[in-house]
PDB file of C-alpha atoms and ligand atoms in Angstrom:
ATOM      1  CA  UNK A   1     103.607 113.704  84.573  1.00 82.00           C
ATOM      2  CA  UNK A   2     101.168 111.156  85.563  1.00 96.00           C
ATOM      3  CA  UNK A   3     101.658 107.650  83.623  1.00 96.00           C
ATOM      4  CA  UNK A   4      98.458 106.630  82.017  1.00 97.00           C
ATOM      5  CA  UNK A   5      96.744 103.609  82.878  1.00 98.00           C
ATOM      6  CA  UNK A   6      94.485 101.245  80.942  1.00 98.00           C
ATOM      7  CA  UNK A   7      92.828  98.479  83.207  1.00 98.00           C
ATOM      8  CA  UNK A   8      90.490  95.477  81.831  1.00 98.00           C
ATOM      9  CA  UNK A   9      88.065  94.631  84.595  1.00 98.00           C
ATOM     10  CA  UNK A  10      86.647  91.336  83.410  1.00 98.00           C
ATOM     11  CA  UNK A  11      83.596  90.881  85.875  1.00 98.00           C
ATOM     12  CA  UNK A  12      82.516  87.154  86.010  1.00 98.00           C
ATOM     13  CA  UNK A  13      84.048  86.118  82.716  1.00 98.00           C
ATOM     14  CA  UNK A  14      86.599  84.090  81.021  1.00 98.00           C
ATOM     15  CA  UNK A  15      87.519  80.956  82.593  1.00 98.00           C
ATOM     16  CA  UNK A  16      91.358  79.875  83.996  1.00 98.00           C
ATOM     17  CA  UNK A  17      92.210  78.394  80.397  1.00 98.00           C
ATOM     18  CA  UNK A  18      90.174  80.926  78.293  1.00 98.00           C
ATOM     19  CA  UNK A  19      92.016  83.739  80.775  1.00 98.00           C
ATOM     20  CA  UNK A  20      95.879  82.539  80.282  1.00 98.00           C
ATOM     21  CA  UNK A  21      95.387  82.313  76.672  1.00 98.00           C
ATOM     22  CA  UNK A  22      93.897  85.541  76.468  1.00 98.00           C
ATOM     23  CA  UNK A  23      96.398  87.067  77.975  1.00 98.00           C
ATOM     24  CA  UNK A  24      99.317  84.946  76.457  1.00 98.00           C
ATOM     25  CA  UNK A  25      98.319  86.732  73.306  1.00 98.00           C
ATOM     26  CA  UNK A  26      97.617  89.794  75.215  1.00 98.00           C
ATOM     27  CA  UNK A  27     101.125  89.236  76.117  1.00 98.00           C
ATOM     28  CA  UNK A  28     102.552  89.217  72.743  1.00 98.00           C
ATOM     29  CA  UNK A  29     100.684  92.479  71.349  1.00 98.00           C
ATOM     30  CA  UNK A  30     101.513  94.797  73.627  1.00 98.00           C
ATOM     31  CA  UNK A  31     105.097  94.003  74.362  1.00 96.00           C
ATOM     32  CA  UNK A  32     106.573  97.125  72.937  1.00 94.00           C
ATOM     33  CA  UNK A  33     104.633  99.436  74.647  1.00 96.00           C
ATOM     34  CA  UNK A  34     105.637 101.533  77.738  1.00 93.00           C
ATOM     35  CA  UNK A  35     104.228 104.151  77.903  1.00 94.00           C
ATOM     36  CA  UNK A  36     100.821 103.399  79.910  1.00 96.00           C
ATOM     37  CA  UNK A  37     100.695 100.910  82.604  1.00 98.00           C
ATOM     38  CA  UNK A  38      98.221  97.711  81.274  1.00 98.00           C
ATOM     39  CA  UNK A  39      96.316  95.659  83.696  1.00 98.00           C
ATOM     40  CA  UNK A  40      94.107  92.872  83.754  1.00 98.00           C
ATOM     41  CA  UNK A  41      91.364  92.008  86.841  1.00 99.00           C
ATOM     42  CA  UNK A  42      90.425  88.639  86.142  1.00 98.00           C
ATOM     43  CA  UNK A  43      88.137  86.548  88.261  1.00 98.00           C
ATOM     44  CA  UNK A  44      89.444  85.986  91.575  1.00 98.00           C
ATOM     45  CA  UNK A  45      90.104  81.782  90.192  1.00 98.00           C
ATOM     46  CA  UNK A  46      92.400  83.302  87.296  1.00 98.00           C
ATOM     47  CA  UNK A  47      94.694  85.900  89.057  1.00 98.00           C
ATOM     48  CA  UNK A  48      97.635  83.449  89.721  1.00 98.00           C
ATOM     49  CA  UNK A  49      97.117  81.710  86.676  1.00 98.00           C
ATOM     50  CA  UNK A  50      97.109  84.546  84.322  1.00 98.00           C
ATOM     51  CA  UNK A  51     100.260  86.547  86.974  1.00 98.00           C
ATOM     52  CA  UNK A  52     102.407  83.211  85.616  1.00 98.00           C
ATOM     53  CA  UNK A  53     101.761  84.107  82.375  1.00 98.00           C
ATOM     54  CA  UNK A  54     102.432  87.727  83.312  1.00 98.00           C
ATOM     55  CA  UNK A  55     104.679  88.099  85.721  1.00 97.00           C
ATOM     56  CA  UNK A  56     108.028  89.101  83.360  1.00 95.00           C
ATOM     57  CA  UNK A  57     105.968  91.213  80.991  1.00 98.00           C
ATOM     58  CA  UNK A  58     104.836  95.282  81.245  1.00 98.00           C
ATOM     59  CA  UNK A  59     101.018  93.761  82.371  1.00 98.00           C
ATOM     60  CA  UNK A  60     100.004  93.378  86.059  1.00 98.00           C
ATOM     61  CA  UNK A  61      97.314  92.059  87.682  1.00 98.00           C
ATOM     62  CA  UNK A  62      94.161  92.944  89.760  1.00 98.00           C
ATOM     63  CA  UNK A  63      91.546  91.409  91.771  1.00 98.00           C
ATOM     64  CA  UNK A  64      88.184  92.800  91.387  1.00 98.00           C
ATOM     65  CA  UNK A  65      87.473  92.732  95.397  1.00 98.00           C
ATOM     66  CA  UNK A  66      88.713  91.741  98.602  1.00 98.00           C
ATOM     67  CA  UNK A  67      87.895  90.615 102.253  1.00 98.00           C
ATOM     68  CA  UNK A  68      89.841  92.966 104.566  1.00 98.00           C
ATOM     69  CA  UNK A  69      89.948  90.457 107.684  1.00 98.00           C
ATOM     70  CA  UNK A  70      93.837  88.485 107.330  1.00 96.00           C
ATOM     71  CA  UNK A  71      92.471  85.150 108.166  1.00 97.00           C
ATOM     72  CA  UNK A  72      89.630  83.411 109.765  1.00 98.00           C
ATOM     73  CA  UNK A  73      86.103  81.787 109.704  1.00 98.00           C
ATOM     74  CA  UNK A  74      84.955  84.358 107.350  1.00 98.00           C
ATOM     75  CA  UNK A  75      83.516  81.360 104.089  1.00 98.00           C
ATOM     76  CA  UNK A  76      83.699  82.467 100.371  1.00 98.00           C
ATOM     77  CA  UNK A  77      86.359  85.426 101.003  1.00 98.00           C
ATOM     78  CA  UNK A  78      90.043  86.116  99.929  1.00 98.00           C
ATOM     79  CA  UNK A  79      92.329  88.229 101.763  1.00 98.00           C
ATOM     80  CA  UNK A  80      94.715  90.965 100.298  1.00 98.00           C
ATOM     81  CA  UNK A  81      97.812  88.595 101.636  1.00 98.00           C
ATOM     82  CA  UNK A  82      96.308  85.713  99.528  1.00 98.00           C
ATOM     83  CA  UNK A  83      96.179  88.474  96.563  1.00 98.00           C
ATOM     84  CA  UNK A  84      99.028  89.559  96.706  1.00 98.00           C
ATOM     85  CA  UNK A  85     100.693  86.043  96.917  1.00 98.00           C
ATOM     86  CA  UNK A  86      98.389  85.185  93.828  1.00 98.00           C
ATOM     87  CA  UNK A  87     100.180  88.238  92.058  1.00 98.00           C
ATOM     88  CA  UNK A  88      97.741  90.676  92.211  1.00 98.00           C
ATOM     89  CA  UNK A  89      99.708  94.083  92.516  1.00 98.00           C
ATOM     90  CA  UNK A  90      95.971  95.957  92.506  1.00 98.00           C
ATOM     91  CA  UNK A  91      92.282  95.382  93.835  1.00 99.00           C
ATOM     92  CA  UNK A  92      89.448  97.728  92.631  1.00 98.00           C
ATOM     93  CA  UNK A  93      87.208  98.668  95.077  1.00 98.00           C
ATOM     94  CA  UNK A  94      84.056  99.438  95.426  1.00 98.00           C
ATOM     95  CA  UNK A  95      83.079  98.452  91.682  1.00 98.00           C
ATOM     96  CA  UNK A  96      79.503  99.718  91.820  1.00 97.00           C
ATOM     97  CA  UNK A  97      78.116  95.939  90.976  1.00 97.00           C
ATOM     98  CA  UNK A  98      79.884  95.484  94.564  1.00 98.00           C
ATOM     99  CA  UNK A  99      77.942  98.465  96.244  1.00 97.00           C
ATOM    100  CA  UNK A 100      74.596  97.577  93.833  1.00 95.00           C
ATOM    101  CA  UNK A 101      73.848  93.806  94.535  1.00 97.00           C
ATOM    102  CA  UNK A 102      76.531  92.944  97.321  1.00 97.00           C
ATOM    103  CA  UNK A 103      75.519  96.042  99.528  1.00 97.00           C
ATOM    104  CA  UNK A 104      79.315  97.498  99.802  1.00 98.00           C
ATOM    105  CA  UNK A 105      79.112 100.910 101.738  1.00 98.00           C
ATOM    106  CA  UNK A 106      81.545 103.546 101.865  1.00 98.00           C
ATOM    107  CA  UNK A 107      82.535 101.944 105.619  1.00 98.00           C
ATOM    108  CA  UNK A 108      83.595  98.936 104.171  1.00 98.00           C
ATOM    109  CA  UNK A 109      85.184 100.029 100.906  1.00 98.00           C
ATOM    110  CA  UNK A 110      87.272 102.232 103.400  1.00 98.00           C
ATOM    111  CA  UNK A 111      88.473  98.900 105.492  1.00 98.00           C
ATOM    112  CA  UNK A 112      89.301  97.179 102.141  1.00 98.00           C
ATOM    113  CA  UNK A 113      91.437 100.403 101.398  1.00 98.00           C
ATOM    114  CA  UNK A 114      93.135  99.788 104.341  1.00 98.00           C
ATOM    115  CA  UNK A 115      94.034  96.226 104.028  1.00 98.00           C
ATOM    116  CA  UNK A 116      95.098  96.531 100.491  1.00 98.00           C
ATOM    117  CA  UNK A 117      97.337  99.240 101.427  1.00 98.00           C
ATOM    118  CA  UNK A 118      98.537  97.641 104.624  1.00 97.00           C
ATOM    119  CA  UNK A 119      99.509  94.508 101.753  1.00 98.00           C
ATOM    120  CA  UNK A 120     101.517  96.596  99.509  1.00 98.00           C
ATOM    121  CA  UNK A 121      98.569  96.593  96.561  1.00 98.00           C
ATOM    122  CA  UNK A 122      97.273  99.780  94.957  1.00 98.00           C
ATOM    123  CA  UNK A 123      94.090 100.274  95.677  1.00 98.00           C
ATOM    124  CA  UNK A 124      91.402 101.407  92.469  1.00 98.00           C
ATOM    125  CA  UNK A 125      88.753 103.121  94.476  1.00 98.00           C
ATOM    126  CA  UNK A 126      85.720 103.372  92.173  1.00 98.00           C
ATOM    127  CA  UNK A 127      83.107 106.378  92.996  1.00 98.00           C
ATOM    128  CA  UNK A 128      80.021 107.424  90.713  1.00 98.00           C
ATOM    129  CA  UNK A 129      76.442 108.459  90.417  1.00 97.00           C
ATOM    130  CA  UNK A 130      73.486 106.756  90.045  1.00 95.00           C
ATOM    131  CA  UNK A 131      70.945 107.995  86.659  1.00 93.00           C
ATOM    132  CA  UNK A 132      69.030 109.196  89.230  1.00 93.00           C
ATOM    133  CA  UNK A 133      71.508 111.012  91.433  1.00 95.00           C
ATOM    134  CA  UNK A 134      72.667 112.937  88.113  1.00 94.00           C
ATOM    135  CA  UNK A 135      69.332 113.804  87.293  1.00 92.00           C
ATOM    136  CA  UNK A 136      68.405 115.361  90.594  1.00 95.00           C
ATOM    137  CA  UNK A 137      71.555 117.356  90.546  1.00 96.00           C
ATOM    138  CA  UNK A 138      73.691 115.623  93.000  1.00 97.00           C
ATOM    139  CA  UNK A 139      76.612 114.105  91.213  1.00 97.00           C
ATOM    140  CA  UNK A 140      79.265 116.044  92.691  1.00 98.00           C
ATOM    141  CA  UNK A 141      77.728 115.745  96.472  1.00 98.00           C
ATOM    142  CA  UNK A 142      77.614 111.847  96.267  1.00 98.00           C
ATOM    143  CA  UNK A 143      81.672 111.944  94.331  1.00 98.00           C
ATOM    144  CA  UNK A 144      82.959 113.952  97.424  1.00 98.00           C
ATOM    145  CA  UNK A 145      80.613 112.030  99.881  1.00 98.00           C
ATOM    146  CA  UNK A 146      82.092 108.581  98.143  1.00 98.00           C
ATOM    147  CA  UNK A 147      85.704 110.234  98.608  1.00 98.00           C
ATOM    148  CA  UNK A 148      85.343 111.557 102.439  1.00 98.00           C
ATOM    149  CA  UNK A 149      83.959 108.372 103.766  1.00 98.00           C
ATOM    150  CA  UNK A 150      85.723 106.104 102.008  1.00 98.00           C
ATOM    151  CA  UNK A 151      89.803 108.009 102.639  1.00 98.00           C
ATOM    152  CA  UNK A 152      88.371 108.529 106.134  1.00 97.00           C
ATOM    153  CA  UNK A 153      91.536 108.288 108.406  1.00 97.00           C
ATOM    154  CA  UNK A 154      94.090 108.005 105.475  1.00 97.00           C
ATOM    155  CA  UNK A 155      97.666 109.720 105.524  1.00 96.00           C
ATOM    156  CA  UNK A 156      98.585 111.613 102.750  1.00 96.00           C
ATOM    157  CA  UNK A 157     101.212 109.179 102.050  1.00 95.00           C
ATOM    158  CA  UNK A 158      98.430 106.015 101.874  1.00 96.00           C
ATOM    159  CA  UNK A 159      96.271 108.794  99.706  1.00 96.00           C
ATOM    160  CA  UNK A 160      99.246 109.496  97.335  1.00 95.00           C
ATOM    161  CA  UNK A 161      99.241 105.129  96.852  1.00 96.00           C
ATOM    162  CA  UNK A 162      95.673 104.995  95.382  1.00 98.00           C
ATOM    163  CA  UNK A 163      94.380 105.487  91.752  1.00 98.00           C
ATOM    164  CA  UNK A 164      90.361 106.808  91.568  1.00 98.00           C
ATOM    165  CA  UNK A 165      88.054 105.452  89.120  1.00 98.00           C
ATOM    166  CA  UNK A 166      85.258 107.645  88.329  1.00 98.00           C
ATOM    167  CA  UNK A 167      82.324 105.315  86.788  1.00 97.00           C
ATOM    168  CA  UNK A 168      79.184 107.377  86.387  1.00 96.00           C
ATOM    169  CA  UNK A 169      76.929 104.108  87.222  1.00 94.00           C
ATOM    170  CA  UNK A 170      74.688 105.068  84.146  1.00 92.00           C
ATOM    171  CA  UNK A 171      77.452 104.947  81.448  1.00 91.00           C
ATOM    172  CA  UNK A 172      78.013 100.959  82.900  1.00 89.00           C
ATOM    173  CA  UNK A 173      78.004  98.880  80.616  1.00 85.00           C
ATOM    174  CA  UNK A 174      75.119 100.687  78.631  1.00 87.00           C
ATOM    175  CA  UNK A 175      76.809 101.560  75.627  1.00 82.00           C
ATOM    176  CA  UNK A 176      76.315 105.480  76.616  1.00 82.00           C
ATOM    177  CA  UNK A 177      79.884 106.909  77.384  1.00 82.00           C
ATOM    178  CA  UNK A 178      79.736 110.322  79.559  1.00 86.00           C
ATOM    179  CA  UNK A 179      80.796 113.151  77.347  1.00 93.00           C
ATOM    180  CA  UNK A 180      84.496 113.872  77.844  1.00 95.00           C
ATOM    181  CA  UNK A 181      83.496 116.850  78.683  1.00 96.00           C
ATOM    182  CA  UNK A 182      81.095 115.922  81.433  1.00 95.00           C
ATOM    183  CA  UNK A 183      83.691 113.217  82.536  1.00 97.00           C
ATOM    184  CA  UNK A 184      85.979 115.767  82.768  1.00 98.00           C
ATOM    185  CA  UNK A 185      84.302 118.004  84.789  1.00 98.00           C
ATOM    186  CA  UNK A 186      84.216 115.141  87.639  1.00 98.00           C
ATOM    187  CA  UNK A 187      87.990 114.145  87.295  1.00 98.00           C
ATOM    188  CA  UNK A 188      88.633 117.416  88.025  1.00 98.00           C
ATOM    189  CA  UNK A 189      86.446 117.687  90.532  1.00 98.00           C
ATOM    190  CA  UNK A 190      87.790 114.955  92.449  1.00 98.00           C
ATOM    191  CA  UNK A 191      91.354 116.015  92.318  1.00 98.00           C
ATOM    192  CA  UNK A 192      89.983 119.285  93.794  1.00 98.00           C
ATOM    193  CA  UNK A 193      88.389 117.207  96.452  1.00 98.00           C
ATOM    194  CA  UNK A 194      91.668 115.175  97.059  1.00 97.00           C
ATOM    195  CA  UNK A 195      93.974 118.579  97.016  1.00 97.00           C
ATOM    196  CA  UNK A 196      91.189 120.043  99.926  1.00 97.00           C
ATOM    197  CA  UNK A 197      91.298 116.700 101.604  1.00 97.00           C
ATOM    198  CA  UNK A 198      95.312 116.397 101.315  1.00 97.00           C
ATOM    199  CA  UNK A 199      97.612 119.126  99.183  1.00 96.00           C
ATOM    200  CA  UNK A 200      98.205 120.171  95.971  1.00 97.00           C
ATOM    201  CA  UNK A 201     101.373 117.841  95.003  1.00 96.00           C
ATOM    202  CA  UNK A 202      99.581 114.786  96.265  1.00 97.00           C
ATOM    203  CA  UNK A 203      96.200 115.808  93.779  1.00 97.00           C
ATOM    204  CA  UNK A 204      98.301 116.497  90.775  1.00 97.00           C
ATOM    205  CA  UNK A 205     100.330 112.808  91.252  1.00 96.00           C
ATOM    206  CA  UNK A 206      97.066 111.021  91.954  1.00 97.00           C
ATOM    207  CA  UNK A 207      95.641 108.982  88.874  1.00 98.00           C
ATOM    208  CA  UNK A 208      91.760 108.990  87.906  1.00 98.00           C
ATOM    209  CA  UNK A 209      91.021 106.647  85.253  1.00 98.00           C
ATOM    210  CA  UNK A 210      87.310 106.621  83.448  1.00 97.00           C
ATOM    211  CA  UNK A 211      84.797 103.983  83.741  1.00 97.00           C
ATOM    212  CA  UNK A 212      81.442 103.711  81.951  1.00 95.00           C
ATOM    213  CA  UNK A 213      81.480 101.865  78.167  1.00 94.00           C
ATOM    214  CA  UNK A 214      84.963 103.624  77.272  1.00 96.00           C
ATOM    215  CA  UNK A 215      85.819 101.576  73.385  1.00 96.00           C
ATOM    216  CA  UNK A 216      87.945 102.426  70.422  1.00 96.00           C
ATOM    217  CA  UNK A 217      85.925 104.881  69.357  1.00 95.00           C
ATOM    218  CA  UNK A 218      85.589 107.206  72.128  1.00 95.00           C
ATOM    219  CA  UNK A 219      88.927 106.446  73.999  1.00 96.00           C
ATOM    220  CA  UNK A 220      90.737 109.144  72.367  1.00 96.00           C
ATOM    221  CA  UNK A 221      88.862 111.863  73.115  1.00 96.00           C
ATOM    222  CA  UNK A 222      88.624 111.013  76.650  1.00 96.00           C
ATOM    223  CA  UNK A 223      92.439 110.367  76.455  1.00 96.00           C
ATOM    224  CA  UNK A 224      92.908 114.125  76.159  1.00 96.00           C
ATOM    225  CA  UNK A 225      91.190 115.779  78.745  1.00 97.00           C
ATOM    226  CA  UNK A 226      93.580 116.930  81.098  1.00 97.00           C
ATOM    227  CA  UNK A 227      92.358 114.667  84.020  1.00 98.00           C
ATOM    228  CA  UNK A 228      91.525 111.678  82.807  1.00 98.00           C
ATOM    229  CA  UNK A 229      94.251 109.717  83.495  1.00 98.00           C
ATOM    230  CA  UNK A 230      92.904 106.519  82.307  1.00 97.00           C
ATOM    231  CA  UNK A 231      90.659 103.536  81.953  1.00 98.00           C
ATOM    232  CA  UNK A 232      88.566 101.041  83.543  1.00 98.00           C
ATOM    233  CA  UNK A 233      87.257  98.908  80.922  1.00 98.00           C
ATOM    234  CA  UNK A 234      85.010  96.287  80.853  1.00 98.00           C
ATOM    235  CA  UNK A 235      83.309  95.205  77.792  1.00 97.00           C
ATOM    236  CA  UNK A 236      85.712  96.096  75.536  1.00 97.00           C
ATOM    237  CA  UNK A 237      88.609  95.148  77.413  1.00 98.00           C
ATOM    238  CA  UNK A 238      86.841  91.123  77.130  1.00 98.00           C
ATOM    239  CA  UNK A 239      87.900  91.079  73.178  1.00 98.00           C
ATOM    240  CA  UNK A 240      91.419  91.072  72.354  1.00 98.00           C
ATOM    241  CA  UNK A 241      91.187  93.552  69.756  1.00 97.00           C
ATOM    242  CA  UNK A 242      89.490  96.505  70.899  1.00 97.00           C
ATOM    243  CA  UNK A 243      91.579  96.135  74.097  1.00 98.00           C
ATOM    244  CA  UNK A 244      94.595  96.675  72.411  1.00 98.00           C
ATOM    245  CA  UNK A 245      93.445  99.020  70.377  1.00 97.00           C
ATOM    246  CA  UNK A 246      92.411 101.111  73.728  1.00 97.00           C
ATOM    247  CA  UNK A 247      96.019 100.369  74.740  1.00 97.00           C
ATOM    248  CA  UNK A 248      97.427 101.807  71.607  1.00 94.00           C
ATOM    249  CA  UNK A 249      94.973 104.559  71.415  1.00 85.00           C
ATOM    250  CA  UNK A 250      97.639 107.038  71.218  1.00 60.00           C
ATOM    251  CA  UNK A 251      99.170 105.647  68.449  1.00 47.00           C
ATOM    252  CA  UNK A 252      96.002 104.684  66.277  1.00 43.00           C
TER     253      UNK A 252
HETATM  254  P1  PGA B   1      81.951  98.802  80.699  1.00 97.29           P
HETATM  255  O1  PGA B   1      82.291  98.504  82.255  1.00 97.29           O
HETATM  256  O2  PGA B   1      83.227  99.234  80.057  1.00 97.29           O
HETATM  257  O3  PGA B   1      81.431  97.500  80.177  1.00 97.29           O
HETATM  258  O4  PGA B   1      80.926  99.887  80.696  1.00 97.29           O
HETATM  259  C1  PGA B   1      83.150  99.336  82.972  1.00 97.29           C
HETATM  260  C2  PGA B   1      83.272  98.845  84.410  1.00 97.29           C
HETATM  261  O5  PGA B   1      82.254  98.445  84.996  1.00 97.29           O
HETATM  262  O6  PGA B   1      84.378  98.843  85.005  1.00 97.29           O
END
């Protein structure tokens, strides 16, 4: 049985104070649930702030990115060892705002897999297609290109460590949800991809959450298709009541 997973990517909001509080009460409203793992991927500024608040409760924390040099002249960029001290216990990777406007290619996404990993943090790795990419038919070329290059060199054992995110770049944000249908059809997809790429046990223990304007309304539904493991939420994960209402979905 794979434990669910419900994951608030914040983006560039919410400020230290405005983070802590949020999750203080966060905190409070989800306390009897165990059932699904909760995490929140504030700004880089908030992680260690919000893991104090955290750190004896069933939430964790994420970053939203990473640097996967250890140390150095490298200005503006965090390290997974300065994560991980901060209390970050996952990164996502290769968000694609990262690959859009800060030109992150599967090559790099693949180092920051590595250094997360080599850290002791679970790595999110997010794939999708563009609008355009869907349209010309080439969704599931560019998922198991995204996969290949990025796991390039992995064990099965480091591949067994990461949870998938499958964010169809046109549902981002844009109020237009894939059908769980057609979201299915990719999660599935991509555990066939990881069983080719590794073996069967591995691709039925591997999570893959859902990206793309996921909300009270339509979490349910893509709660019960048989691979879809998940979310990764970002609008609705920014107010405290429809994120707990995603994190309770099962029991609204
Ligand atoms: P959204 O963002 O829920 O606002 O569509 C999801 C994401 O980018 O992770």
């Amino acid at each position: 049985m794979r434990r669910p997973l419900m994951a608030g990517n914040w983006k560039m909001n919410k400020t230290i104070s405005e983070s802590v509080s949020f999750v203080r009460m966060l905190k409070a409203a989800v306390s009897g649930v165990k059932d699904i793992g909760i995490i929140i991927c504030p700004t880089f500024i908030s992680t260690n702030a919000v893991y104090g608040e955290v750190k004896d409760s069933n939430i964790s924390v994420g970053a939203q990115n990473l640097f996967w040099e250890e140390k150095g002249a490298f200005t503006g960029e965090v390290s997974a060892a300065m994560l991980r001290d901060a209390g970050c216990s996952y990164v996502l990777i290769g968000h694609s705002e990262r690959r859009q406007y800060f030109g992150e290619t599967n090559e790099i996404i693949n180092k920051k897999i590595k250094a997360a990993l080599s850290n002791g943090i679970v790595p999110v790795l997010c794939v999708g297609e563009s609008l355009k990419e869907r349209e010309e038919n080439s969704t599931f070329e560019i998922i198991e290109n995204q996969l290949k290059e990025s796991l390039s060199g992995f064990s099965q054992e480091d591949a067994s460590k990461l949870v998938v995110a499958y964010e169809p770049v046109w549902a981002i944000g844009t109020g237009k949800t894939a059908a769980p249908q057609q979201a299915q059809e990719v999660h599935a997809f991509i555990r066939r991809i990881y069983s080719e790429m590794y073996n069967n046990i591995i691709a039925d223990k591997v999570r893959i959450i859902y990206g793309g304007s996921v909300k009270p309304d339509n979490v349910s539904e893509l709660m019960k298709q048989s691979d879809i493991d998940g979310g990764l939420v970002g609008g609705a994960s920014l107010e405290l009541e429809s994120f707990v209402k995603l994190i309770t979905y099962s029991r609204s």
